[in-house]
Every structure is written in C-alpha cells, then in structure tokens.
XYZ file of C-alpha atoms in Angstrom:
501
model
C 66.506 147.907 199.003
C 68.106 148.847 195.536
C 71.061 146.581 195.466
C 68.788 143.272 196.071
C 66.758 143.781 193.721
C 69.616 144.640 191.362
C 70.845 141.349 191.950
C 67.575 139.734 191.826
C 67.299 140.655 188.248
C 70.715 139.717 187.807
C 70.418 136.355 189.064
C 67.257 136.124 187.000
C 68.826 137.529 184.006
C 72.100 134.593 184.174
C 69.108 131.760 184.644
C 66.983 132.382 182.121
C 70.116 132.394 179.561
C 69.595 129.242 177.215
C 71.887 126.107 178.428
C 75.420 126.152 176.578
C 75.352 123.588 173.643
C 78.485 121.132 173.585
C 80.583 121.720 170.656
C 80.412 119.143 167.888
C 84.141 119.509 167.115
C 83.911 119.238 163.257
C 86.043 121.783 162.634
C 89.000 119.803 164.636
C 88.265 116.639 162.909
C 88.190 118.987 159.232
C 91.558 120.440 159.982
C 92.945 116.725 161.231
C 91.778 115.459 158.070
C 93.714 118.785 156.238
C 97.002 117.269 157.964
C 96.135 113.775 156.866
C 95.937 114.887 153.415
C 99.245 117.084 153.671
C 101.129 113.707 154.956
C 100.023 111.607 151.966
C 100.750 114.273 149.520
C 104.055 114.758 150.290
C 104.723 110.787 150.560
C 103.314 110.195 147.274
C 105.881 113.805 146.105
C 108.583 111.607 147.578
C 107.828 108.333 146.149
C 107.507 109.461 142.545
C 110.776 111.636 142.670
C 112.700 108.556 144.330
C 111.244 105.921 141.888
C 110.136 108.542 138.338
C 112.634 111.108 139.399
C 109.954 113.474 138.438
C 106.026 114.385 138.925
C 103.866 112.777 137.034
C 100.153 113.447 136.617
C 98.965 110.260 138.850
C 99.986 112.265 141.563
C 97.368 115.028 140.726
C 94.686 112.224 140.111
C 95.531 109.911 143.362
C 95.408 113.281 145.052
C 92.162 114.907 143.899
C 90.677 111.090 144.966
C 92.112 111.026 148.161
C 90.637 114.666 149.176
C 87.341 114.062 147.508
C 86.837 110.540 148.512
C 87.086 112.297 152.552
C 85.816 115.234 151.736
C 82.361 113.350 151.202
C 83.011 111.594 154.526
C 83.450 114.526 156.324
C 80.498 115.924 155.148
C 78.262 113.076 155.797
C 79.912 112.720 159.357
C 79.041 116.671 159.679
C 75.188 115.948 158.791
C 74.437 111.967 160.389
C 76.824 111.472 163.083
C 77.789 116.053 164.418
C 78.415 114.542 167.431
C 81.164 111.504 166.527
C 84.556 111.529 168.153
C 86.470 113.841 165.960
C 89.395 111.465 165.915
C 88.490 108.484 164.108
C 87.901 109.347 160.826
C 91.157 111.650 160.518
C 92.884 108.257 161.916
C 91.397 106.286 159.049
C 91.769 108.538 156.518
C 95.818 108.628 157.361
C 95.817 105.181 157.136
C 93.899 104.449 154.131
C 96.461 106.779 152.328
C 99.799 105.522 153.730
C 98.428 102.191 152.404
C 97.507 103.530 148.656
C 101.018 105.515 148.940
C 102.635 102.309 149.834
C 100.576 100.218 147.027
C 101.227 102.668 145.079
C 105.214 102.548 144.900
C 105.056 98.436 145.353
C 103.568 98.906 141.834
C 105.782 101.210 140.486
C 108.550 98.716 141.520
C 106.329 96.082 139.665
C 106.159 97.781 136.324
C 109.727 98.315 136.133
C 110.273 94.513 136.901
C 107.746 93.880 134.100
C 108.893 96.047 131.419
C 112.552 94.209 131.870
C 110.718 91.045 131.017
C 108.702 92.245 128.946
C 105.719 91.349 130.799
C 102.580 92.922 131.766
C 100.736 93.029 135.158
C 97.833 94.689 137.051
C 97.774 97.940 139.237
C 96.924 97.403 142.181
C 96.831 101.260 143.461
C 93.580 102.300 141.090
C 91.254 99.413 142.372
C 92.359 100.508 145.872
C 90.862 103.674 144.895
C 87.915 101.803 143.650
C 86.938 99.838 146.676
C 87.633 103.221 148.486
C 84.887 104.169 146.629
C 82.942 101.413 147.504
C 83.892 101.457 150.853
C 82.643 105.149 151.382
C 79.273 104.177 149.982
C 78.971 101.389 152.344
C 80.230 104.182 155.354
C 77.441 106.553 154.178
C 74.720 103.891 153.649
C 75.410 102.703 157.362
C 75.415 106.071 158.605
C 71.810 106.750 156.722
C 70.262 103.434 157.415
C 71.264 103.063 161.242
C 70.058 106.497 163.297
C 70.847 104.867 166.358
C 72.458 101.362 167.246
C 69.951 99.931 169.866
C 67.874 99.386 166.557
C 70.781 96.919 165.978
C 69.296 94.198 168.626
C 66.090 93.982 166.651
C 67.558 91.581 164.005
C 70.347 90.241 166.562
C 69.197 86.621 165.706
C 68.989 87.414 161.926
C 72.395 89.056 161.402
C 73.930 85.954 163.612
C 72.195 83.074 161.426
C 74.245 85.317 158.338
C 77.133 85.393 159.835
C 77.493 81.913 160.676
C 75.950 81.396 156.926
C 79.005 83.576 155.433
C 81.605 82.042 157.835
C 80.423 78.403 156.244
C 79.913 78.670 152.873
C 83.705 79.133 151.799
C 84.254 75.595 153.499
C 81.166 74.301 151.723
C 81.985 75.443 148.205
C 83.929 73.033 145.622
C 87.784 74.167 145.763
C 87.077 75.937 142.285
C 85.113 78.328 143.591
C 86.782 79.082 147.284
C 90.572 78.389 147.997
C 93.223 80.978 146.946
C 96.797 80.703 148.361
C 95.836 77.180 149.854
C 92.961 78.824 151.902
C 89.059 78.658 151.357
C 88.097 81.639 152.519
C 86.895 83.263 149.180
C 83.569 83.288 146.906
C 84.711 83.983 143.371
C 81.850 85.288 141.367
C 81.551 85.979 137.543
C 84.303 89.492 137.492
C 85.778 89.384 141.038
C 86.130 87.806 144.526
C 84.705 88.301 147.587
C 85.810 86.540 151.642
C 82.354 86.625 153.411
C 84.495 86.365 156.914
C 85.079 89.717 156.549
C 81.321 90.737 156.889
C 80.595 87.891 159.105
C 82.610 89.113 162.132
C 80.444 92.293 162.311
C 77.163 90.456 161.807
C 78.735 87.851 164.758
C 79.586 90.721 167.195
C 75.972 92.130 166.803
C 74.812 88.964 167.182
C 76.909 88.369 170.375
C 76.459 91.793 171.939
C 72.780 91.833 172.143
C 72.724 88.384 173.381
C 75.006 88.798 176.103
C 73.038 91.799 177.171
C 70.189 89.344 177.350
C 71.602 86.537 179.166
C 74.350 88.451 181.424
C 72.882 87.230 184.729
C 73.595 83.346 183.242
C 76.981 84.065 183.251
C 77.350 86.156 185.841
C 76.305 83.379 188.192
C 79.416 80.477 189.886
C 79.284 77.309 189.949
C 81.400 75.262 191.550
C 84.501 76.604 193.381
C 88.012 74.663 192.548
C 91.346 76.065 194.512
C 89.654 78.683 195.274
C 88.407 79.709 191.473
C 84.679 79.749 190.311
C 84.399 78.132 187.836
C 80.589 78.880 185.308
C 78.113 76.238 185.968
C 78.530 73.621 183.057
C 74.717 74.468 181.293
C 76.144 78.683 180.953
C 78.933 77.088 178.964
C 77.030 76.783 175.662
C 78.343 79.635 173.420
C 81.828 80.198 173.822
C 81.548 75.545 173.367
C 79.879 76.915 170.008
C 82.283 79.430 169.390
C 85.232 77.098 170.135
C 83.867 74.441 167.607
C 82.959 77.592 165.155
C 86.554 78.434 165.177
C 88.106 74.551 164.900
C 85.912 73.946 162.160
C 87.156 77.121 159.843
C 90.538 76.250 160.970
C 90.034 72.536 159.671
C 87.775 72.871 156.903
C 88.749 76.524 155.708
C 92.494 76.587 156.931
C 91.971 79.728 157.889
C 94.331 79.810 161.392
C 93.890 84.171 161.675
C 90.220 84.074 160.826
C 89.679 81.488 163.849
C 92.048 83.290 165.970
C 90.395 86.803 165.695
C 87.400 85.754 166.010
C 87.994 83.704 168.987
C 89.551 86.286 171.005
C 86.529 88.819 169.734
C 84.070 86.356 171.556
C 86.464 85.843 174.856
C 86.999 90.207 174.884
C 83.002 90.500 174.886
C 82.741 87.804 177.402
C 84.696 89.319 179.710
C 83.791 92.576 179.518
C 80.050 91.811 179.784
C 80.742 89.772 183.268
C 84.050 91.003 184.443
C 85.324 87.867 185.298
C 88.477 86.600 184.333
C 87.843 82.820 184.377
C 85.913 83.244 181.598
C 89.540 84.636 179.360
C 91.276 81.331 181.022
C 88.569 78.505 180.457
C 88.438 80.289 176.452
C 92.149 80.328 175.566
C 92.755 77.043 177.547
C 90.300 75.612 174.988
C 91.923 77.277 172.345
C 95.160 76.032 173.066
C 93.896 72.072 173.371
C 92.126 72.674 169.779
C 95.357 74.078 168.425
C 97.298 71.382 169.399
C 94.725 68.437 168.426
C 94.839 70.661 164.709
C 98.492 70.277 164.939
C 98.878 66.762 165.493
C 96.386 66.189 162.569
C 96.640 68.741 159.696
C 99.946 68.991 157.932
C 99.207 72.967 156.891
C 99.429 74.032 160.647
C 102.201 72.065 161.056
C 104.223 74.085 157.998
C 102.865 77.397 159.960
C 104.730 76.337 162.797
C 107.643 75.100 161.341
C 108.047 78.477 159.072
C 107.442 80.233 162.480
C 110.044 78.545 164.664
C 112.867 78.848 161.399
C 111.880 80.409 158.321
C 115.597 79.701 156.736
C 115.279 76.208 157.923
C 112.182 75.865 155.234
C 113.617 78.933 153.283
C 113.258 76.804 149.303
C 110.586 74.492 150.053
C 107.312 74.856 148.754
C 105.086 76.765 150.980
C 107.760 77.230 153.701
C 109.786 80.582 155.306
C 110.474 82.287 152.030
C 108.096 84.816 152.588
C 108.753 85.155 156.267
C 112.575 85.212 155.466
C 111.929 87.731 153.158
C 109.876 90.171 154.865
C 112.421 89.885 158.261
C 114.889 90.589 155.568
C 113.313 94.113 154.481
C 112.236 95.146 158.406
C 116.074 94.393 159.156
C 117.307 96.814 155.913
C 115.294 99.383 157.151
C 116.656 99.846 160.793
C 115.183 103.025 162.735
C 114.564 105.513 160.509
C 114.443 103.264 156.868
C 115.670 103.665 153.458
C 112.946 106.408 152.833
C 109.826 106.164 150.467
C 110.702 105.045 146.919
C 114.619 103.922 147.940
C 114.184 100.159 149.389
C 113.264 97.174 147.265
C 109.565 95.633 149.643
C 108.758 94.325 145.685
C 111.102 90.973 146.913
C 108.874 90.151 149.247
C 105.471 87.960 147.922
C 101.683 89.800 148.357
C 103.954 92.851 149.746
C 100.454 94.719 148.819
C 98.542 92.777 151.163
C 99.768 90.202 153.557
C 102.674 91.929 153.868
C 102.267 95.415 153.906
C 103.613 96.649 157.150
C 106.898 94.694 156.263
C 107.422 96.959 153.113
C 106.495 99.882 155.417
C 108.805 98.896 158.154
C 111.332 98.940 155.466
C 111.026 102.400 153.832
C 110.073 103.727 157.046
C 112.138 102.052 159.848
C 111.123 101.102 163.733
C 110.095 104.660 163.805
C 107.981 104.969 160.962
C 106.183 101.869 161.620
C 105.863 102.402 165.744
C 104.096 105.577 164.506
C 102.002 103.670 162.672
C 100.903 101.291 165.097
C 100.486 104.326 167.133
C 97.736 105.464 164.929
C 96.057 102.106 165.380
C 96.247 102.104 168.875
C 94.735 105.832 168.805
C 91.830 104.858 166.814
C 91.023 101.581 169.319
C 91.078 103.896 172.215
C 88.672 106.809 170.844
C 86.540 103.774 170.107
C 87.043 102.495 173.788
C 86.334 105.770 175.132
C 83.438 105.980 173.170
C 82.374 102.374 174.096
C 82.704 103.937 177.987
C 80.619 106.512 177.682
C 77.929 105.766 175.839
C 74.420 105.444 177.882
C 73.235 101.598 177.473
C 75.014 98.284 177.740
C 74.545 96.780 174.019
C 76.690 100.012 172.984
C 78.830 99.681 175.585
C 79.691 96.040 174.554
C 79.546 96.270 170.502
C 81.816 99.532 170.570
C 84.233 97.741 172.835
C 84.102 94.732 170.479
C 84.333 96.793 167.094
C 87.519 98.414 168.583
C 88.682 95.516 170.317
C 88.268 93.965 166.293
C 90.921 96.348 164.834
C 93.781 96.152 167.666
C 93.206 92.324 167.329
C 93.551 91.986 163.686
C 96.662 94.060 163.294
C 98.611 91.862 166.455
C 97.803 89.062 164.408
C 98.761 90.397 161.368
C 102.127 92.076 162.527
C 102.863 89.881 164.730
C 102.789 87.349 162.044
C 105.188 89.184 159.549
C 107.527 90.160 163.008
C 107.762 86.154 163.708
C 106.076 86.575 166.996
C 103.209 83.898 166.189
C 102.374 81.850 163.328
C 101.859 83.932 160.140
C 98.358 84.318 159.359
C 96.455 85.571 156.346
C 94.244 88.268 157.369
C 95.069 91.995 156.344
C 95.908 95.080 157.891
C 93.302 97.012 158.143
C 92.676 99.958 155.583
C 96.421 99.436 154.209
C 96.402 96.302 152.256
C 95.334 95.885 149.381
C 92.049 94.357 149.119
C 88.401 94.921 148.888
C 86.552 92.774 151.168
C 88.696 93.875 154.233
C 88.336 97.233 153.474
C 84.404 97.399 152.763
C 84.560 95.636 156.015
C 86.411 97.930 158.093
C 84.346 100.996 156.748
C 81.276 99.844 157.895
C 82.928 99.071 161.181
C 84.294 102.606 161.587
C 80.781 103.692 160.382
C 79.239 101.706 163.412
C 81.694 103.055 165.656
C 81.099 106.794 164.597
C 76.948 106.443 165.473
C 77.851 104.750 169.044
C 80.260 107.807 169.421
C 77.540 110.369 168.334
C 75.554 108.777 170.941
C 77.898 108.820 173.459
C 78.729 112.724 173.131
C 75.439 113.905 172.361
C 73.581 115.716 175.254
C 70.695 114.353 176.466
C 67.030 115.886 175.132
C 65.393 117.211 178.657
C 61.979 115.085 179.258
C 58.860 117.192 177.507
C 55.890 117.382 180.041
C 53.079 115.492 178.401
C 50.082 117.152 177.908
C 46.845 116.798 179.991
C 44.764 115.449 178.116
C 40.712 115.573 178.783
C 38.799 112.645 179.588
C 36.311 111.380 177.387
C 32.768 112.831 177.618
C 31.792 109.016 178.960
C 34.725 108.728 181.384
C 34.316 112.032 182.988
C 32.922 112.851 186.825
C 29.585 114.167 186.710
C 27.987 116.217 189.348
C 25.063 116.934 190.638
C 24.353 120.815 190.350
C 20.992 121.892 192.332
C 19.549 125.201 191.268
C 19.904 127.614 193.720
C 16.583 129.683 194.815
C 15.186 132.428 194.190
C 16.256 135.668 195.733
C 13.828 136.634 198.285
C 12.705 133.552 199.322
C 13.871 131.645 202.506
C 16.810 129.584 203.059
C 18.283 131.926 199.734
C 22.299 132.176 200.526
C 23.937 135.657 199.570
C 27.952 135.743 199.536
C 29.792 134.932 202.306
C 27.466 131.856 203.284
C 24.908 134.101 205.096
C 21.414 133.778 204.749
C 19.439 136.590 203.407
C-alpha cells in the first residue's frame, strides 16, 4: 500500500508544478544583432583602408550610432513586443548598415571627385543616420501606441480616406512643389521633402485588410462559370475596379510606373489570400496588363521606360534614356562572383548610386555572391513575417502581416529587377539601403507593425479567469416563506430525524 501512495504524491507533486513559460528568445535576437554589428564594422574597417588607406574617426562615430541607434531597439522590442520573432530586427539592422556602409563609400568616392573640381557637395551618409534616428522614433512610437493590432480595424475607414488623400495630393500639387527626376511623387516643404506614397501603402493595407475581413463571403461567392472557370459576380468586382483606376491614375498623373505596380500587386496578394482563389490574381494582372498597354500607346514617359528596358545602349546619350541602366549593368558585370571588394570598384559612375541604384553599386563591390546573400536576407525577413502572419490567432492579422511582408519582397523585385533589366526600371527604393528618408520612416513602422503581430502570434494564451458569483440584488433575490416552528412540548413539534415528539 506504500508504493501507491508514493506515486500518488508523486503524480501530485509533477501536476501541481507551475506550466513551463515559452522563452521570449531576446537573448538570440541580442547576440544576432552583436553579429550584425560585427559585419558592418568590419565593412566600414575595409572601406576606409581601401578608399583613406587609414582609420579615421568617422568610423568610431558611424559605429557608436549604429550600436546605439539598435541598442534602443532592442530594448524597446525587450519591453513592448518580449514575444516578437527574434529574427526580424537583427535582419533589419544588417541591412540598414550595409546600406550606410555602402552610402558611406559612394560619398567618399564623391568628395574625391569634388575636391578635383574643386567643388563641393552634400553627405549623404550623416542624414542616413539622421532619418535612422527618425525612423527609430517612429518604430518605438508604433510599438507604444499600438498594444495590439485588432485595435487597427477601428479607424480602417479613416486610415484608407488618408491614404488615398496622400497617394493624390503629389498629382494635385503645381509641378513646383511635387515632381523631382520627372516624377510627382514628392511634397517639398520649407527645409526638406517628403513622398506621402510611402505612408500611404501602410494606411491602404490597413484599410484593405480589415475590409476584406468584413466582406470575405462577397468574394468568396461565383458567379458565372466560363470554360470551366468561375468567374466573381460583376457587383463583388468594385475594389480591385477602384484599385485598378487608383493605380492608372498615379501612373498617368504622377508617372509613377513602381508606385502603381507595388501597390497593385499588394491589393491582388491580399485578395487572394483572403479567398484562396486564383481567378481573382488572373482577372487583376489581366487588367493590369490592358492599362499598361492603353498608358503605353498614350504617354511618351512609359514609352522611354520601355525602350531603355528593351536596349539601354540603343538610347545610351539621349536625354532620359539607358545611360543609367547601361551604367549600372556595367558595374554588376565588373563585379562578377565575388566583386572588386568594398572601397576598390568605381559604383560613383553610375547616377543616384545612393538610392535608385544601390544594389547595382553593391553587386559591384560585392559580386553575385555578395548580393544573392543579400537578397537572401530579404527573403529571410518576408518569411519570419509570413510565419508570423500564419500563426497568429485572428484573420485581420493573418492578412495585414501577410501583406506587410508581402510589401517588402515586392518592392525589392521591382526595384532589382529594374536595375538587372528584367522589367522596366522603376523609381522606388530598396528598402532600408537607399538613401532616403521617406522610404525608410516607412519601412520602420512597417517592421514595427510586423513585430506586434509576431508578439501576438508567439505569445501564450492567458487561461480564462472564472468570473465571480456575484449576489443578486436585495430586490431581485428569492424570498421564502419561513414558518416558526413550535414550541417544544406541544403537539405536532418535530425533533431530528423527522419524528414527532
């Protein structure tokens, strides 16, 4: 009789031990974020003794930036979001840096051009650090402000009357105060320059995430069936018709062809993941395609896209044509596999190598390798986000995490694929290595948005608290009808055990 109960209060013992609490894993993303900072430390060592042939003191003050501007990050990840995937900021903070590293030594390359001319110019490697800055305040007033995402779908309708606000006003503005490089997709205030686009497409994917959690069933439902394909019923057509005309009208009035693009195929990627149909992708990029061609047949700027496209050497010295195109396939071809290394190529001949044409002067010092692993980072970043997108609990996180990662795989295709001549060159960035401060506020709130989904996502679920009982009111409570019992000694008097006495 012993050993039972010796395992009785052994079995007792093991389930009353409190549950095992899921590790938050800020100690992997703190030593990821170490490595990070190891890699752009000794790229910036290797740029200044290729270019200075020595170390200068910028190094000690881009360095002290970089690690405080993440160590703040990580700390504010550590109190708002313990729970976030442990792999997305370390992701952003490598990329951030190989872009200042990169910005960096375009400059450097700059000055020396300059001081031969006896000119002066602009850094563009300490306003990177700036809108860092900037960016990091946005990322921790985002983290602050939104505690959990579903409070998102309470100003769904708001946040998509601004975007659509911030998407027109470029086109709407005098020329003046709007178009730079031939595109209006800027408002220049008194002391700098802002593209609202870049804020819109956040606000938009809110905006379409909560309202295709709404309206699902509409576009879940066939209409007709045409060999053997159901086709939506023509009334469920409405948005992605509004989204088609959105996009035709920035890429007529704002010539803007990446902006429309990306934001397009954002709309079509949340479409079909919301109803899992396919026909949805195909009716979208079919009426793409017919708006792209009607904007080539009437707009002489899309046709010089194409044209530099098809054969940059063909428009090599005209104005606006494949110089920069040329130029860039000129540097990627120099570098080969493994590149010229950091600080020994020459990405300064190609034009906005700082922005539009970043991964060119990349895929120049750094090769097909270098670059591949860079891409690689991308596409490790959109998947964490995915994953996160997967496992989070309710469908309007579900759909704006797959959107927000969808966002940054989409904009760097467009981008890259632009500078690689595998579609029309566009004039969006890459994200968090050009240089630039709208894209990159931008993208830090994004990354912020995906870090609370993910914190979601991984954090265990609170077990249901019993609620208390509470008491009736005095006026709603039973009453009953108590008769006093009688006296002892008299007859019909009832002793215990219901005898009478």
């Amino acid at each position: 009789m012993a050993q039972p109960a010796a395992m009785s209060g052994a079995a007792d013992a093991y389930t009353t031990n409190p549950p095992r609490e899921l590790p938050t894993r800020r100690g992997t993303e703190l030593g990821l974020l170490a490595f990070a900072a190891v890699i752009v430390t000794s790229a910036f060592m290797l740029v200044q003794a290729n270019q200075e042939r020595e170390l200068s003191f910028s190094l000690i003050w881009y360095g002290l930036a970089y690690l405080a501007i993440f160590a703040v990050a990580h700390l504010a990840v550590r109190r708002w979001a313990p729970y976030a995937d442990p792999l997305i900021l370390p992701c952003v903070a490598l990329l951030n840096g190989l872009g200042l590293v990169m910005i960096y030594r375009i400059d450097l390359a700059r000055e020396q051009k300059a001081l031969a001319l006896s000119e002066e110019i602009t850094s563009n490697a300490p306003r990177q650090v700036l809108f860092t800055v900037l960016a990091l305040a946005l990322f921790l007033g985002v983290l602050l402000i939104v505690s959990d995402h579903r409070t998102l779908t309470r100003y769904a309708y708001t946040f998509g009357l601004i975007g659509i606000a911030a998407l027109a006003l470029p086109a709407l503005l005098p020329s003046s105060l709007s178009e730079v490089n031939g595109a209006k997709v800027w408002l220049k205030l008194p002391g700098f320059s802002i593209q609202p686009g870049e804020f819109a497409k956040i606000l938009l994917m809110i905006f379409f995430a909560s309202f295709l959690v709404a309206k699902r069933d509409l576009f879940m439902t066939a209409g007709k069936r045409v060999m053997n394909v159901e086709l939506p019923r023509a009334r469920d057509l409405g948005p992605i018709i509004i989204a088609a005309v959105v996009c035709l009208g920035i890429l007529v009035f704002e010539k803007d062809l990446g902006t429309a693009l990306l934001f397009f195929g954002i709309v079509l990627m949340m479409l079909y993941v919301a109803t899992e149909r396919v026909i949805w992708v195909v009716v979208g990029l079919s009426m793409f395609l017919v708006g792209a061609l009607i904007a080539y047949q009437l707009f002489t700027h899309v046709q010089q896209r194409v044209a530099n496209w098809i054969d940059p050497l063909a428009t090599y010295n005209d104005a606006g044509g494949g110089y920069q195109i040329a130029q860039g396939l000129f540097g990627l071809g120099t570098g080969g596999v493994f590149g010229t290394g950091l600080g020994s190529g020459r990405p300064e001949t190609v034009p906005e190598a700082s922005t539009d044409f970043i991964s060119a002067a990349l895929g120049e010092e750094l090769g097909f390798v270098g670059l591949g692993a860079i891409l690689m980072i991308y596409l490790l970043l959109a998947m964490r986000g995915m994953r996160s997108a997967l496992a989070v609990r309710d469908t309007f996180g579900k759909l704006l995490g797959g959107g927000l990662s969808f966002t940054i795989i989409m904009q760097v295709f467009v981008i890259v694929g632009g500078v690689t001549k595998l579609i029309p060159m566009t004039g969006i960035t890459t994200p968090f290595l050009s240089a630039g401060g709208s894209s990159l506020l931008a993208n830090y709130v994004l990354i912020a948005l995906l870090l609370r989904i993910s914190d979601a996502a991984r954090r265990p679920q609170q077990p249901a608290r019993p609620r208390p009982q509470s008491q009736a009111p005095l006026a709603e409570a039973h009453t009953v009808m108590v008769q006093r019992p009688p006296a002892q000694g008299q007859p019909g008097a009832v002793g215990e055990g219901g005898r009478q006495q």
